[in-house]
Coordinates of N, CA and C in Angstrom, one line a residue:
M337 N 0.8 -1.2 0.0 CA 0.0 0.0 0.0 C 0.9 1.2 0.0
A338 N 0.6 2.2 -0.9 CA 1.3 3.4 -0.9 C 0.8 4.4 0.1
M339 N 1.8 5.2 0.6 CA 1.4 6.2 1.6 C 2.1 7.5 1.1
G340 N 1.5 8.6 1.6 CA 2.1 9.9 1.2 C 2.2 10.8 2.4
Y341 N 3.2 11.7 2.3 CA 3.4 12.7 3.3 C 4.0 13.9 2.8
V342 N 4.1 15.0 3.6 CA 4.7 16.2 3.1 C 5.8 16.6 4.1
R343 N 6.9 17.1 3.6 CA 8.0 17.6 4.4 C 8.6 18.8 3.8
P344 N 9.4 19.6 4.6 CA 10.1 20.7 4.0 C 11.1 20.2 3.0
A345 N 11.2 21.0 1.9 CA 12.2 20.7 0.9 C 13.6 20.8 1.4
R346 N 14.5 19.9 0.9 CA 15.9 19.9 1.2 C 16.7 20.4 0.0
P347 N 17.9 20.9 0.2 CA 18.7 21.3 -0.9 C 18.9 20.3 -2.0
E348 N 19.0 19.0 -1.6 CA 19.1 17.9 -2.6 C 17.9 17.7 -3.4
D349 N 16.7 18.3 -3.0 CA 15.5 18.1 -3.7 C 15.3 19.0 -5.0
A350 N 16.2 20.0 -5.1 CA 16.0 21.1 -6.1 C 15.9 20.5 -7.5
G351 N 16.7 19.6 -7.9 CA 16.7 19.0 -9.2 C 15.4 18.3 -9.5
E352 N 14.9 17.6 -8.5 CA 13.6 16.8 -8.6 C 12.4 17.8 -8.6
I353 N 12.5 18.9 -7.9 CA 11.4 19.9 -7.9 C 11.4 20.5 -9.3
A354 N 12.5 20.8 -9.9 CA 12.6 21.3 -11.3 C 12.0 20.4 -12.3
R355 N 12.4 19.1 -12.1 CA 11.9 18.1 -13.0 C 10.3 18.0 -12.9
I356 N 9.8 18.0 -11.7 CA 8.4 17.9 -11.5 C 7.7 19.1 -12.1
Q357 N 8.3 20.3 -11.9 CA 7.7 21.5 -12.5 C 7.6 21.5 -14.0
L358 N 8.7 21.1 -14.6 CA 8.8 21.0 -16.0 C 7.8 20.0 -16.6
A359 N 7.8 18.8 -16.0 CA 6.9 17.7 -16.5 C 5.4 18.1 -16.3
T360 N 5.1 18.8 -15.2 CA 3.7 19.2 -14.9 C 3.3 20.3 -15.9
W361 N 4.2 21.3 -16.0 CA 3.8 22.4 -16.9 C 3.6 21.9 -18.3
R362 N 4.5 21.0 -18.8 CA 4.4 20.5 -20.2 C 3.1 19.7 -20.4
V363 N 2.5 19.1 -19.4 CA 1.3 18.4 -19.5 C 0.1 19.3 -19.2
A364 N 0.1 20.0 -18.1 CA -1.0 20.8 -17.6 C -1.2 22.1 -18.4
Y365 N -0.1 22.7 -18.9 CA -0.2 24.0 -19.6 C 0.0 23.9 -21.1
R366 N -0.1 22.7 -21.7 CA 0.2 22.5 -23.1 C -0.8 23.3 -24.0
R367 N -2.0 23.5 -23.5 CA -3.0 24.2 -24.3 C -3.1 25.7 -23.8
I368 N -2.3 26.0 -22.8 CA -2.4 27.4 -22.3 C -1.2 28.3 -22.7
L369 N 0.0 27.7 -22.6 CA 1.2 28.4 -23.0 C 1.7 27.9 -24.3
P370 N 2.5 28.8 -25.0 CA 3.0 28.4 -26.3 C 4.0 27.2 -26.2
R371 N 3.8 26.3 -27.1 CA 4.6 25.0 -27.0 C 6.1 25.3 -27.0
H372 N 6.6 26.2 -27.8 CA 8.0 26.5 -27.9 C 8.5 27.0 -26.6
V373 N 7.7 27.7 -25.8 CA 8.1 28.2 -24.5 C 8.3 27.1 -23.6
L374 N 7.3 26.2 -23.6 CA 7.4 25.0 -22.7 C 8.6 24.1 -23.1
D375 N 8.8 23.9 -24.4 CA 9.9 23.1 -24.9 C 11.3 23.7 -24.6
N376 N 11.4 25.0 -24.4 CA 12.7 25.6 -24.2 C 13.0 25.9 -22.8
L377 N 12.1 25.5 -21.9 CA 12.4 25.7 -20.4 C 13.6 24.9 -20.1
D378 N 14.5 25.5 -19.3 CA 15.8 24.8 -18.9 C 15.7 24.3 -17.5
E379 N 15.7 22.9 -17.4 CA 15.6 22.3 -16.2 C 16.7 22.6 -15.2
A380 N 17.9 22.8 -15.7 CA 19.1 23.1 -14.8 C 18.9 24.5 -14.3
W381 N 18.4 25.5 -15.1 CA 18.1 26.8 -14.6 C 17.1 26.8 -13.5
L382 N 16.0 26.0 -13.7 CA 14.9 25.9 -12.7 C 15.5 25.3 -11.4
A383 N 16.3 24.3 -11.6 CA 16.9 23.6 -10.4 C 17.8 24.6 -9.6
R384 N 18.5 25.5 -10.2 CA 19.3 26.5 -9.5 C 18.4 27.5 -8.8
R385 N 17.3 27.8 -9.4 CA 16.3 28.7 -8.7 C 15.7 28.1 -7.5
W386 N 15.3 26.8 -7.6 CA 14.7 26.1 -6.5 C 15.8 25.8 -5.4
S387 N 17.0 25.6 -5.8 CA 18.0 25.5 -4.8 C 18.2 26.7 -4.0
A388 N 18.1 27.9 -4.6 CA 18.2 29.2 -3.9 C 17.0 29.4 -3.0
A389 N 15.8 29.0 -3.5 CA 14.6 29.2 -2.8 C 14.6 28.3 -1.5
V390 N 15.2 27.1 -1.6 CA 15.2 26.2 -0.4 C 16.3 26.7 0.6
Q391 N 17.5 27.0 0.0 CA 18.7 27.3 0.9 C 18.7 28.8 1.4
E392 N 18.2 29.7 0.6 CA 18.3 31.1 0.9 C 17.0 31.8 0.7
P393 N 15.9 31.4 1.5 CA 14.6 32.1 1.3 C 14.7 33.5 1.8
P394 N 13.9 34.4 1.2 CA 13.9 35.8 1.6 C 13.5 36.0 3.0
S395 N 12.8 35.1 3.6 CA 12.4 35.2 5.0 C 12.1 33.9 5.6
G396 N 11.9 33.8 6.9 CA 11.5 32.5 7.5 C 10.1 32.1 7.1
A397 N 9.3 33.0 6.6 CA 7.9 32.7 6.2 C 7.9 32.2 4.7
H398 N 9.0 32.2 4.0 CA 9.0 31.7 2.6 C 9.4 30.2 2.8
R399 N 8.5 29.4 2.3 CA 8.8 27.9 2.4 C 8.5 27.2 1.1
V400 N 9.3 26.1 1.0 CA 9.0 25.1 -0.1 C 8.8 23.8 0.6
L401 N 7.7 23.2 0.3 CA 7.3 21.9 0.8 C 7.3 20.9 -0.3
V402 N 7.6 19.6 0.0 CA 7.5 18.6 -1.1 C 6.5 17.5 -0.6
A403 N 5.8 16.9 -1.6 CA 5.0 15.8 -1.3 C 5.7 14.5 -1.7
V404 N 5.7 13.5 -0.9 CA 6.4 12.3 -1.1 C 5.4 11.1 -1.2
E405 N 5.5 10.3 -2.2 CA 4.8 9.0 -2.3 C 5.7 8.0 -1.8
Q406 N 5.3 7.2 -0.8 CA 6.1 6.2 -0.2 C 5.5 4.8 -0.4
A407 N 6.2 4.0 -1.1 CA 5.7 2.6 -1.2 C 7.0 1.7 -0.9
E408 N 7.4 0.9 -1.9 CA 8.7 0.2 -1.7 C 9.8 1.2 -1.8
Q409 N 9.7 2.2 -2.5 CA 10.6 3.3 -2.7 C 9.9 4.6 -2.4
S410 N 10.6 5.7 -2.1 CA 10.0 7.0 -2.0 C 10.2 7.9 -3.2
Y411 N 9.2 8.6 -3.6 CA 9.3 9.5 -4.8 C 8.8 10.8 -4.4
L412 N 9.5 11.9 -4.8 CA 9.0 13.2 -4.7 C 8.0 13.3 -5.9
V413 N 6.7 13.8 -5.6 CA 5.7 13.8 -6.6 C 5.0 15.2 -6.7
G414 N 5.3 16.1 -5.9 CA 4.8 17.4 -6.0 C 5.4 18.4 -5.0
F415 N 5.1 19.7 -5.1 CA 5.7 20.7 -4.2 C 4.8 21.9 -4.1
A416 N 5.0 22.6 -3.1 CA 4.3 23.9 -2.9 C 5.3 24.9 -2.4
A417 N 5.1 26.1 -2.9 CA 6.0 27.2 -2.5 C 5.1 28.4 -2.1
S418 N 5.4 29.1 -1.0 CA 4.6 30.2 -0.6 C 5.4 31.1 0.3
G419 N 4.9 32.3 0.5 CA 5.5 33.3 1.4 C 4.6 34.5 1.5
P420 N 5.1 35.5 2.2 CA 4.3 36.7 2.4 C 4.0 37.3 1.0
A421 N 2.8 37.8 0.8 CA 2.4 38.4 -0.4 C 3.3 39.6 -0.7
D422 N 3.7 39.7 -2.0 CA 4.6 40.8 -2.4 C 4.0 41.4 -3.7
A423 N 4.8 42.2 -4.4 CA 4.3 42.8 -5.6 C 3.8 41.8 -6.7
E424 N 4.4 40.6 -6.7 CA 4.0 39.6 -7.7 C 2.6 39.2 -7.4
A425 N 2.1 39.3 -6.2 CA 0.7 38.9 -5.9 C -0.3 39.9 -6.2
L426 N 0.1 41.2 -6.6 CA -0.8 42.3 -6.9 C -1.3 42.2 -8.3
A427 N -2.5 42.7 -8.5 CA -3.1 42.8 -9.8 C -2.5 44.1 -10.4
P428 N -2.5 44.2 -11.8 CA -2.0 45.4 -12.4 C -2.7 46.7 -11.9
G429 N -1.9 47.7 -11.5 CA -2.5 48.9 -11.0 C -3.0 48.9 -9.5
E430 N -2.9 47.7 -8.9 CA -3.4 47.6 -7.6 C -2.4 48.2 -6.6
P431 N -2.8 49.0 -5.6 CA -1.8 49.6 -4.7 C -1.2 48.5 -3.8
A432 N 0.0 48.7 -3.4 CA 0.7 47.7 -2.5 C -0.1 47.4 -1.3
E433 N -0.8 48.4 -0.7 CA -1.5 48.2 0.5 C -2.8 47.3 0.3
A434 N -3.1 47.0 -0.9 CA -4.3 46.2 -1.2 C -4.1 44.8 -0.5
L435 N -2.9 44.3 -0.5 CA -2.6 43.0 0.2 C -1.7 43.4 1.4
A436 N -2.4 43.7 2.4 CA -1.7 44.2 3.6 C -0.9 43.0 4.3
E437 N -0.2 43.4 5.4 CA 0.5 42.4 6.2 C -0.6 41.3 6.6
G438 N -0.1 40.1 6.7 CA -1.0 39.0 7.1 C -1.6 38.3 5.9
V439 N -1.1 38.6 4.7 CA -1.6 37.9 3.5 C -0.4 37.0 3.0
A440 N -0.7 35.8 2.8 CA 0.3 34.9 2.2 C 0.0 34.7 0.8
A441 N 1.0 34.3 0.0 CA 0.8 34.1 -1.5 C 1.4 32.7 -1.8
V442 N 0.6 31.9 -2.5 CA 1.1 30.7 -3.1 C 1.7 31.0 -4.4
T443 N 3.0 30.7 -4.6 CA 3.6 30.9 -5.9 C 3.6 29.6 -6.8
D444 N 3.6 28.5 -6.1 CA 3.5 27.2 -6.8 C 2.8 26.2 -6.0
L445 N 2.0 25.4 -6.6 CA 1.4 24.2 -6.0 C 1.1 23.2 -7.1
L446 N 2.1 22.3 -7.3 CA 2.0 21.4 -8.4 C 2.2 19.9 -7.9
V447 N 1.4 19.0 -8.5 CA 1.6 17.6 -8.3 C 1.8 17.0 -9.7
E448 N 2.8 16.2 -9.9 CA 3.0 15.7 -11.2 C 1.8 14.8 -11.6
P449 N 1.3 15.1 -12.9 CA 0.0 14.4 -13.3 C -0.1 12.9 -13.0
R450 N 1.0 12.2 -13.2 CA 0.9 10.8 -13.0 C 0.6 10.4 -11.6
W451 N 0.9 11.3 -10.7 CA 0.6 11.0 -9.2 C -0.6 11.8 -8.7
G452 N -1.4 12.3 -9.6 CA -2.6 13.1 -9.3 C -3.7 12.2 -8.7
R453 N -4.6 12.8 -8.0 CA -5.8 12.2 -7.4 C -5.4 11.1 -6.4
R454 N -4.3 11.4 -5.7 CA -3.9 10.5 -4.6 C -3.8 11.2 -3.3
G455 N -4.3 12.5 -3.2 CA -4.3 13.3 -2.0 C -3.1 14.1 -1.8
H456 N -2.1 14.1 -2.7 CA -0.9 14.9 -2.5 C -1.1 16.4 -2.5
G457 N -2.0 16.9 -3.4 CA -2.3 18.3 -3.4 C -2.9 18.7 -2.2
S458 N -3.9 18.0 -1.7 CA -4.6 18.3 -0.4 C -3.6 18.3 0.8
R459 N -2.7 17.3 0.8 CA -1.7 17.3 1.9 C -0.8 18.5 1.8
L460 N -0.3 18.8 0.6 CA 0.5 20.0 0.4 C -0.2 21.3 0.9
L461 N -1.4 21.4 0.5 CA -2.2 22.6 0.9 C -2.4 22.7 2.4
A462 N -2.8 21.6 3.0 CA -3.0 21.5 4.4 C -1.8 21.9 5.2
A463 N -0.6 21.3 4.8 CA 0.6 21.6 5.5 C 1.0 23.1 5.3
T464 N 0.7 23.6 4.1 CA 1.0 25.1 3.9 C 0.2 25.9 4.8
V465 N -1.1 25.6 4.9 CA -2.1 26.4 5.7 C -1.6 26.3 7.2
D466 N -1.2 25.2 7.6 CA -0.7 25.0 9.0 C 0.5 26.0 9.2
L467 N 1.4 26.1 8.3 CA 2.5 27.0 8.4 C 2.1 28.5 8.4
W468 N 1.1 28.8 7.5 CA 0.6 30.2 7.5 C 0.0 30.5 8.9
R469 N -0.7 29.6 9.4 CA -1.3 29.8 10.7 C -0.3 30.1 11.8
T470 N 0.8 29.3 11.8 CA 1.9 29.5 12.7 C 2.6 30.9 12.5
D471 N 2.7 31.3 11.2 CA 3.3 32.6 10.9 C 2.4 33.8 11.1
G472 N 1.1 33.5 11.4 CA 0.2 34.6 11.7 C -0.5 35.2 10.5
F473 N -0.5 34.5 9.4 CA -1.3 34.9 8.2 C -2.7 34.6 8.4
D474 N -3.6 35.6 8.0 CA -5.0 35.4 8.2 C -5.8 35.3 6.8
R475 N -5.0 35.4 5.7 CA -5.6 35.3 4.4 C -4.5 34.9 3.4
A476 N -4.9 34.3 2.3 CA -3.9 33.8 1.3 C -4.5 34.1 -0.1
V477 N -3.6 34.3 -1.0 CA -4.0 34.5 -2.4 C -3.2 33.6 -3.3
A478 N -3.7 33.3 -4.5 CA -3.0 32.5 -5.5 C -3.5 32.9 -6.8
W479 N -2.6 33.0 -7.8 CA -3.0 33.2 -9.2 C -3.1 31.9 -9.9
A480 N -4.1 31.8 -10.8 CA -4.3 30.6 -11.6 C -4.6 31.0 -13.0
F481 N -4.0 30.3 -13.9 CA -4.3 30.5 -15.3 C -5.8 30.3 -15.5
D482 N -6.4 31.3 -16.3 CA -7.9 31.2 -16.6 C -8.2 29.8 -17.2
G483 N -7.3 29.3 -18.1 CA -7.6 28.1 -18.7 C -7.2 26.8 -18.0
D484 N -6.7 27.0 -16.7 CA -6.3 25.9 -15.9 C -7.5 25.5 -15.0
E485 N -8.4 24.8 -15.6 CA -9.6 24.4 -14.8 C -9.3 23.4 -13.7
A486 N -8.3 22.6 -13.8 CA -8.0 21.6 -12.7 C -7.5 22.4 -11.4
T487 N -6.7 23.4 -11.6 CA -6.2 24.1 -10.4 C -7.3 24.9 -9.8
R488 N -8.1 25.6 -10.6 CA -9.2 26.4 -10.1 C -10.2 25.5 -9.4
K489 N -10.5 24.3 -10.0 CA -11.5 23.4 -9.4 C -11.0 22.9 -8.0
F490 N -9.7 22.5 -8.0 CA -9.1 22.1 -6.8 C -9.2 23.1 -5.7
L491 N -8.7 24.4 -6.0 CA -8.7 25.4 -5.0 C -10.1 25.8 -4.5
T492 N -11.1 25.9 -5.5 CA -12.4 26.2 -5.1 C -13.1 25.1 -4.2
S493 N -12.7 23.9 -4.5 CA -13.2 22.8 -3.7 C -12.7 22.8 -2.2
T494 N -11.7 23.6 -2.0 CA -11.1 23.7 -0.6 C -11.5 25.0 0.0
G495 N -12.4 25.8 -0.6 CA -12.8 27.0 0.0 C -12.3 28.3 -0.6
W496 N -11.4 28.2 -1.6 CA -10.9 29.4 -2.2 C -12.0 30.0 -3.2
E497 N -11.9 31.3 -3.4 CA -12.9 31.9 -4.3 C -12.1 33.0 -5.1
P498 N -12.6 33.3 -6.3 CA -12.0 34.4 -7.1 C -12.3 35.7 -6.3
D499 N -11.3 36.6 -6.3 CA -11.5 37.9 -5.5 C -11.7 39.0 -6.5
G500 N -11.9 38.7 -7.8 CA -12.2 39.8 -8.8 C -11.0 40.3 -9.5
A501 N -9.8 40.0 -9.0 CA -8.6 40.5 -9.6 C -8.2 39.6 -10.8
A502 N -7.7 40.3 -11.9 CA -7.3 39.5 -13.1 C -6.1 40.2 -13.6
R503 N -5.3 39.5 -14.4 CA -4.2 40.0 -15.1 C -3.9 39.1 -16.3
A504 N -3.0 39.6 -17.2 CA -2.6 38.8 -18.3 C -1.1 38.8 -18.4
L505 N -0.5 37.6 -18.3 CA 0.9 37.4 -18.4 C 1.3 37.5 -19.9
D506 N 2.4 38.2 -20.2 CA 2.9 38.3 -21.5 C 3.9 37.2 -21.7
V507 N 3.6 36.1 -22.4 CA 4.4 34.9 -22.6 C 4.8 34.9 -24.0
D508 N 6.0 35.4 -24.3 CA 6.5 35.5 -25.7 C 5.5 36.1 -26.6
D509 N 5.0 37.3 -26.3 CA 4.1 38.1 -27.1 C 2.7 37.5 -27.2
M510 N 2.4 36.6 -26.3 CA 1.0 36.0 -26.2 C 0.5 36.4 -24.8
L511 N -0.7 37.0 -24.7 CA -1.2 37.3 -23.4 C -2.0 36.1 -22.9
V512 N -1.6 35.7 -21.6 CA -2.3 34.5 -21.0 C -3.0 35.0 -19.8
P513 N -4.4 35.0 -19.8 CA -5.1 35.5 -18.7 C -5.0 34.7 -17.4
Q514 N -5.0 35.4 -16.3 CA -5.0 34.7 -15.0 C -6.1 35.4 -14.1
L515 N -6.5 34.6 -13.1 CA -7.4 35.2 -12.1 C -6.8 34.9 -10.8
R516 N -7.1 35.8 -9.8 CA -6.6 35.6 -8.5 C -7.7 35.0 -7.6
L517 N -7.3 34.0 -6.8 CA -8.3 33.4 -5.8 C -7.7 33.8 -4.4
H518 N -8.7 33.8 -3.5 CA -8.3 34.0 -2.1 C -9.0 33.2 -1.1
V519 N -8.5 33.1 0.1 CA -9.1 32.3 1.1 C -8.8 32.8 2.5
A520 N -9.7 32.8 3.4 CA -9.3 33.1 4.8 C -8.6 31.9 5.4
V521 N -7.6 32.2 6.2 CA -6.8 31.2 6.9 C -7.5 31.0 8.3
P522 N -8.1 29.8 8.5 CA -8.8 29.7 9.8 C -7.8 29.7 11.0
A523 N -8.2 30.3 12.1 CA -7.3 30.4 13.2 C -6.9 29.0 13.8
E524 N -7.8 28.1 13.7 CA -7.5 26.7 14.2 C -7.8 25.7 13.1
P525 N -7.1 24.6 13.1 CA -7.4 23.5 12.1 C -8.9 23.2 12.2
V526 N -9.5 22.9 11.0 CA -10.9 22.5 10.9 C -10.9 21.0 11.2
A527 N -11.7 20.6 12.2 CA -11.8 19.2 12.6 C -12.5 18.4 11.5
T528 N -12.0 17.2 11.2 CA -12.7 16.4 10.3 C -12.9 15.0 10.9
D529 N -14.1 14.4 10.6 CA -14.4 13.1 11.2 C -14.2 12.0 10.2

């Protein structure tokens, strides 16, 4: 029987996080982002960025977590990255104070498609929310591609809602619409039976 759990990312995980990001983007975003952009993403460059995020986060509230599938062997199958909301979390023209202190931002929440529907995304999100609670965040935001129905459906099924903010990313001269979702961070874990 396979089991899954979440733990903080370690420096040696950076390469696997980059591989998961690349594999997931190439499957999940193949109809959203230009193919040549996805084909030209550099896994080594991504790994260096993840190594820096894990080893030298901008603050103690910036975290990278990994989901592990454990059976006869253990496999990294997904990851989540978040931290205090910054300018990247703002909508175009939105004043900096719109996302005041106490707001966390999800920058990445990905589970490799072949490991989907096994609870890894839910475990990653629950562990992330627990850390936000510890850090004193009372609200969180996340941007999702308008065409990424799976991410939007997952987040809304866990209580996230669109907050009305939208933007379009310029990806190699193609505008890709995104919408922002938000959720209140409960003060205490919600009991489940």
